[in-house]
Short mmCIF file of N, CA, C and O in Angstrom, two decimals:
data_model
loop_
_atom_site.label_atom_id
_atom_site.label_comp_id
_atom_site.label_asym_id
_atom_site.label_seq_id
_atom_site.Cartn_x
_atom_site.Cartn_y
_atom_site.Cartn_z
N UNK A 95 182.48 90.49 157.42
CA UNK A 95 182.87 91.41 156.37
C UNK A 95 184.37 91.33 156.10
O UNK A 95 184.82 91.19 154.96
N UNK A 96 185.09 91.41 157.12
CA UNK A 96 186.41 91.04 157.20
C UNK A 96 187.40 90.01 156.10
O UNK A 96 188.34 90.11 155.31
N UNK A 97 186.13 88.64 156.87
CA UNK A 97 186.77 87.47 155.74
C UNK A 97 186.32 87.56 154.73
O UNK A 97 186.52 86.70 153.88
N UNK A 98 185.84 88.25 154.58
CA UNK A 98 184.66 88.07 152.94
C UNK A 98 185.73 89.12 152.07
O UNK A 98 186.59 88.69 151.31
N UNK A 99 185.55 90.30 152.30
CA UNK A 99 186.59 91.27 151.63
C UNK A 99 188.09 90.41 151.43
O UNK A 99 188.51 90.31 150.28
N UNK A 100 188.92 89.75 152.64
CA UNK A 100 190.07 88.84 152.47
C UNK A 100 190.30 88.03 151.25
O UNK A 100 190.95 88.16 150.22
N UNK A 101 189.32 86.96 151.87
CA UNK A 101 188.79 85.96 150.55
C UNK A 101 189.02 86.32 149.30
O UNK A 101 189.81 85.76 148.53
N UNK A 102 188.08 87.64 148.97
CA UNK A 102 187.97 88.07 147.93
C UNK A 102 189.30 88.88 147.34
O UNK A 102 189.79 88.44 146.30
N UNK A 103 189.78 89.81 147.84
CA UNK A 103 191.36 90.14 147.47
C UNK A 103 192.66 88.91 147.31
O UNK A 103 193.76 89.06 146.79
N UNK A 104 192.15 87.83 147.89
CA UNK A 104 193.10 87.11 147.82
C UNK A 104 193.25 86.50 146.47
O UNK A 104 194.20 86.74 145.73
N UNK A 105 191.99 85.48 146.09
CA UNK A 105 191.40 85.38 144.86
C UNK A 105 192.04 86.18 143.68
O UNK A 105 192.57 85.68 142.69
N UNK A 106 191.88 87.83 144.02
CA UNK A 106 192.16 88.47 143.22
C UNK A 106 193.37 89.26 142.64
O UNK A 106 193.48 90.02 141.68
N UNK A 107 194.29 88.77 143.65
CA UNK A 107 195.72 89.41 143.89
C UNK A 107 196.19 87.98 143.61
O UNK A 107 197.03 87.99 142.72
N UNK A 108 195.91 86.67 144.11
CA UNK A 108 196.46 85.50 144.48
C UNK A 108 197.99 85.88 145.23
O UNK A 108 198.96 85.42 144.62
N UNK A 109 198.19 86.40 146.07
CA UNK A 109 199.10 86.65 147.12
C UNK A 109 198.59 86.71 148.24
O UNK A 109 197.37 86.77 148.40
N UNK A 110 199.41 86.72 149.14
CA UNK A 110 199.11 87.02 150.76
C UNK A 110 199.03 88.23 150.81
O UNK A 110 199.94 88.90 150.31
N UNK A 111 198.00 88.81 151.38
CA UNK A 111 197.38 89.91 151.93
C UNK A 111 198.48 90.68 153.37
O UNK A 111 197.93 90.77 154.46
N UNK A 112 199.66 91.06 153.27
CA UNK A 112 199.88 91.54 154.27
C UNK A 112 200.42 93.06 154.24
O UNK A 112 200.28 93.73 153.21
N UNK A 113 201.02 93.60 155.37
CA UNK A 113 201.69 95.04 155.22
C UNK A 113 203.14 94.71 154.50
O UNK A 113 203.99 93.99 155.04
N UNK A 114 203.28 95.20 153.48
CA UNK A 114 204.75 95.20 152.43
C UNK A 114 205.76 95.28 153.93
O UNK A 114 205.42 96.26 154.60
N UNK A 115 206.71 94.61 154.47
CA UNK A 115 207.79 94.65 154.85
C UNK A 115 208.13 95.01 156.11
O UNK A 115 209.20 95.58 156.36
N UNK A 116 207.02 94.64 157.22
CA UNK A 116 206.84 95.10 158.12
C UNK A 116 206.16 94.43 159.35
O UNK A 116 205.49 93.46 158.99
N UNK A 117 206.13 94.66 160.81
CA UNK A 117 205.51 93.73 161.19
C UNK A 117 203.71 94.67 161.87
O UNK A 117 202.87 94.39 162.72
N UNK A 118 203.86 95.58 161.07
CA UNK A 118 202.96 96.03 161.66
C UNK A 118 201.19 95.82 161.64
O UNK A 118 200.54 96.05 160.62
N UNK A 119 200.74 95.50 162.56
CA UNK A 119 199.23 95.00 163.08
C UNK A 119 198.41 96.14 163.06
O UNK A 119 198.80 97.29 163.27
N UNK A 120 196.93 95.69 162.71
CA UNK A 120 196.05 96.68 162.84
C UNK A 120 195.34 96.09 163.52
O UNK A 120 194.97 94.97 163.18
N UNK A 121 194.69 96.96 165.32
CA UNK A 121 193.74 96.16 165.83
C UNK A 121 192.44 96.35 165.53
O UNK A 121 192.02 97.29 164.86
N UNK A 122 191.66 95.31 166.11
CA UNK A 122 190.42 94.76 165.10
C UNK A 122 189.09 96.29 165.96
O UNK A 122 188.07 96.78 165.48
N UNK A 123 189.61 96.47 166.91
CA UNK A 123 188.96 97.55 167.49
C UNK A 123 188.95 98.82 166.67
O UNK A 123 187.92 99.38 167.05
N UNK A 124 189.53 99.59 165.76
CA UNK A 124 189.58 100.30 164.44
C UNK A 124 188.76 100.39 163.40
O UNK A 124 188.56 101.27 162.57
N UNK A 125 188.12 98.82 163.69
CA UNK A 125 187.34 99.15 162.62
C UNK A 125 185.72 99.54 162.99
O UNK A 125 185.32 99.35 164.14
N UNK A 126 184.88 100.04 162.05
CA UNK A 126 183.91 100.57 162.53
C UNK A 126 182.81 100.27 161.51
O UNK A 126 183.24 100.32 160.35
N UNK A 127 181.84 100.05 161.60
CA UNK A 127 180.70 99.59 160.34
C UNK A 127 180.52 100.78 159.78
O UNK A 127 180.20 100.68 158.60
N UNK A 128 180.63 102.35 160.37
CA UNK A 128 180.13 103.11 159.19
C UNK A 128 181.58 103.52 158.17
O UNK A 128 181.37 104.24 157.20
N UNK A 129 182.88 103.09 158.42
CA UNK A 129 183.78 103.64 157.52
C UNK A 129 183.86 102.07 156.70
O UNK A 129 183.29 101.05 157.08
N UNK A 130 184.57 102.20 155.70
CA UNK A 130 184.78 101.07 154.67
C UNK A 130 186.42 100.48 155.81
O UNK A 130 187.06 101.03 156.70
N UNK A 131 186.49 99.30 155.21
CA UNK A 131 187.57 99.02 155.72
C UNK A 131 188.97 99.33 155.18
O UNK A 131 189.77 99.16 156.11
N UNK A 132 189.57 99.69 154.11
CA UNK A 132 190.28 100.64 153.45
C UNK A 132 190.50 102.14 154.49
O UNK A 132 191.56 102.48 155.01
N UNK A 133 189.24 102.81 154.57
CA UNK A 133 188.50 103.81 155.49
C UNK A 133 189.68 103.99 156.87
O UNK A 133 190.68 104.68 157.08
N UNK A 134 188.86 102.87 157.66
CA UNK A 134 189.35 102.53 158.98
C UNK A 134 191.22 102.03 158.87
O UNK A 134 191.96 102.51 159.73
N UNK A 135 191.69 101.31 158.05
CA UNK A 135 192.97 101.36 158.07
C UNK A 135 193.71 102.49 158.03
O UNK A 135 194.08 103.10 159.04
N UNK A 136 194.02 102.90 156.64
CA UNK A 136 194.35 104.52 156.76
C UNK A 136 193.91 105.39 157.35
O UNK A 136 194.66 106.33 157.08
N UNK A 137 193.43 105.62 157.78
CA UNK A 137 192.66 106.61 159.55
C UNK A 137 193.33 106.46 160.44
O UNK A 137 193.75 107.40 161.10
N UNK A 138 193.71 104.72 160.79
CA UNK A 138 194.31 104.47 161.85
C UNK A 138 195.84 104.50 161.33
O UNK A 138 196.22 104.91 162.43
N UNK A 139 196.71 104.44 160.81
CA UNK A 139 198.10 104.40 160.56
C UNK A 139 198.48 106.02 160.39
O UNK A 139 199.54 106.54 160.70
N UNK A 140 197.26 106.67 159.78
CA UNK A 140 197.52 108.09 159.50
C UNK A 140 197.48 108.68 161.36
O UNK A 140 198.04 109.68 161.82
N UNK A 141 196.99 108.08 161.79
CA UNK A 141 196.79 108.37 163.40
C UNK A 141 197.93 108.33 164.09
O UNK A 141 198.48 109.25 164.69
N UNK A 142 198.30 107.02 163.95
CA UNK A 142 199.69 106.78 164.27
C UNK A 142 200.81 107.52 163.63
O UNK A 142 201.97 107.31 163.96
N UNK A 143 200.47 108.37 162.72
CA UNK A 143 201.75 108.66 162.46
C UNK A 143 202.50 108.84 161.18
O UNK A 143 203.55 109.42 160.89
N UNK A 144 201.96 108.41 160.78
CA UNK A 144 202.58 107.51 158.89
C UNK A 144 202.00 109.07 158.34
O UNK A 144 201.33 109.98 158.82
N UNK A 145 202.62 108.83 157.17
CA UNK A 145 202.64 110.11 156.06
C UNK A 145 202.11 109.22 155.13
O UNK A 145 202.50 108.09 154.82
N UNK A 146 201.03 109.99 154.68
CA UNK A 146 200.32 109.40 153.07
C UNK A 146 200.97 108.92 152.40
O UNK A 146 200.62 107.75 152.22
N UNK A 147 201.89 109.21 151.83
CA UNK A 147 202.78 108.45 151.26
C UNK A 147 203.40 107.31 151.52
O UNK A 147 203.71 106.44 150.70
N UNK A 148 203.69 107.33 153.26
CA UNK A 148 205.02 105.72 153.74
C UNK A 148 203.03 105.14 153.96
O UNK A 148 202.98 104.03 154.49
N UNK A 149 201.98 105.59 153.72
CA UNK A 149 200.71 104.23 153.76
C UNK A 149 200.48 104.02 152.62
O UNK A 149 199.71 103.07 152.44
N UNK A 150 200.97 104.72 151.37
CA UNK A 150 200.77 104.32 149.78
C UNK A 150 201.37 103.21 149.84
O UNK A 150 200.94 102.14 149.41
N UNK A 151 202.37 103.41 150.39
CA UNK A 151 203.72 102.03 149.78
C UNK A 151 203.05 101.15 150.50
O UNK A 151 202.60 100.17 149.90
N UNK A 152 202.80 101.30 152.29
CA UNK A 152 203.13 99.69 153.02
C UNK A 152 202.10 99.22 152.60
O UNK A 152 201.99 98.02 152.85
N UNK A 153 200.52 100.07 151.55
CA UNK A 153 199.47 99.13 151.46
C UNK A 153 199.54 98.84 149.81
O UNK A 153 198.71 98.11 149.25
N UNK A 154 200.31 99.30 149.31
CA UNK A 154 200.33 99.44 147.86
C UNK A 154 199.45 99.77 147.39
O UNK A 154 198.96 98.97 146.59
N UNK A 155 198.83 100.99 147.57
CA UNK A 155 197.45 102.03 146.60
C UNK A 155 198.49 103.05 146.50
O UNK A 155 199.56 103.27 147.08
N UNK A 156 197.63 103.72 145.35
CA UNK A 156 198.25 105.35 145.28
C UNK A 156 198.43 105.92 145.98
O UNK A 156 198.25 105.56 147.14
N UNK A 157 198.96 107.29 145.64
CA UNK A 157 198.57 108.26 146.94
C UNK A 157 197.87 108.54 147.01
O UNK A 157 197.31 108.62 148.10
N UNK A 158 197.05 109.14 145.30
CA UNK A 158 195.84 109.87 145.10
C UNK A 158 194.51 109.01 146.04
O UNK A 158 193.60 109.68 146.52
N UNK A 159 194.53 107.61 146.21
CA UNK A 159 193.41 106.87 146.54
C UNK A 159 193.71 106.98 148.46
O UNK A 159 192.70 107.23 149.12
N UNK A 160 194.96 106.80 149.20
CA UNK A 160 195.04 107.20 150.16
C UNK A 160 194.75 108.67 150.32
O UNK A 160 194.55 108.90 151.51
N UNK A 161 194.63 110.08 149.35
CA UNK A 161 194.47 111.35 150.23
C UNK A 161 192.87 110.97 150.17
O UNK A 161 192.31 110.96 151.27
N UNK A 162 191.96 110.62 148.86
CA UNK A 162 190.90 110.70 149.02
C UNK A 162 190.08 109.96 150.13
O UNK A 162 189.21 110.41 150.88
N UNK A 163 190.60 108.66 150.03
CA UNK A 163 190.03 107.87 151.31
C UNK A 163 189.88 108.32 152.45
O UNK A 163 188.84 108.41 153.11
N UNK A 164 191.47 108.74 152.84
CA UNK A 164 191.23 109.86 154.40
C UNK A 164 190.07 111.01 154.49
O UNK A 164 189.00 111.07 155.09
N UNK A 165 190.55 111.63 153.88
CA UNK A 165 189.37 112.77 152.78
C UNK A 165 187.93 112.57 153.21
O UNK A 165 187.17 113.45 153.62
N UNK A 166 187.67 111.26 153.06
CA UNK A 166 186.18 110.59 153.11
C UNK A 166 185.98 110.45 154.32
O UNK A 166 185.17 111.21 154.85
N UNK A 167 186.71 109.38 155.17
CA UNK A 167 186.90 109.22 156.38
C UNK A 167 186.52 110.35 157.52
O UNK A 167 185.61 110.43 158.34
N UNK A 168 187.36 110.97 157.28
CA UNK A 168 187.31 112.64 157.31
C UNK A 168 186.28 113.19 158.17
O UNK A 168 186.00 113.47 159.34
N UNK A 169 185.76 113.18 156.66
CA UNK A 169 184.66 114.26 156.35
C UNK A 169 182.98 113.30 157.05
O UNK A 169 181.90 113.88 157.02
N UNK A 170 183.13 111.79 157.62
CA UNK A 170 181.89 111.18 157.96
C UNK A 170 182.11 111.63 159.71
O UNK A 170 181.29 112.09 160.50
N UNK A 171 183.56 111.28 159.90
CA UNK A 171 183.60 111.53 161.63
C UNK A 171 183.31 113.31 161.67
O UNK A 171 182.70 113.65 162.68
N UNK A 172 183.61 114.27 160.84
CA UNK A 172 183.07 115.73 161.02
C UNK A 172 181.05 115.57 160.92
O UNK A 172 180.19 116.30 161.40
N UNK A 173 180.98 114.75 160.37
CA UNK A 173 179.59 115.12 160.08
C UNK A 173 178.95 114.12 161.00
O UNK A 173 177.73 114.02 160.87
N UNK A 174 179.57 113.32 161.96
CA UNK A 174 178.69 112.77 163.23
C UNK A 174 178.23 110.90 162.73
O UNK A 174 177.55 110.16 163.44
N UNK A 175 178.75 110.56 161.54
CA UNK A 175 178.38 109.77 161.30
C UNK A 175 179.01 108.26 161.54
O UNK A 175 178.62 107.22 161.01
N UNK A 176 180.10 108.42 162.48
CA UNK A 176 180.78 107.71 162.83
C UNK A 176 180.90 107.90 164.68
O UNK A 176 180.93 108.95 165.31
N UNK A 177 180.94 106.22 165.29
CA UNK A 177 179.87 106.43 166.70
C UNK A 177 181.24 106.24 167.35
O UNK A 177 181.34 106.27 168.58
#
């Protein structure tokens, strides 16, 4: 799923896929099949620490699409749907 989503943003951005200006890693343990991968990133940086906003910039989405995403995220680990 990983490379496939990659692939496909790359294609579609034709840039390198990385964090804007930074050296920061996301480990592959974060991610989880029931959140989207969008999902599982911002979950985890918001975990760490980051303000909605400094994860708008380093991933370049809105804010509006980072509060909702978390939002979502959220609302699957409250409702048990995440293992």
């Amino acid at each position: 799923t990983l490379a496939i989503t990659y692939m496909n943003a790359k294609k579609k951005h034709n840039k390198p896929l990385m964090l804007k200006d930074t050296e920061q890693t996301i480990p592959f343990s974060v991610f989880k099949k029931e959140l989207s991968i969008l999902e599982s990133v911002i979950l985890h940086l918001s975990k760490q620490g980051m303000k909605q906003i400094q994860i708008s910039h380093l991933i370049d989405k809105d804010p509006r699409t980072i509060w909702t995403t978390l939002q979502r995220a959220n609302e699957k680990i409250k409702r048990g749907e995440v293992a």
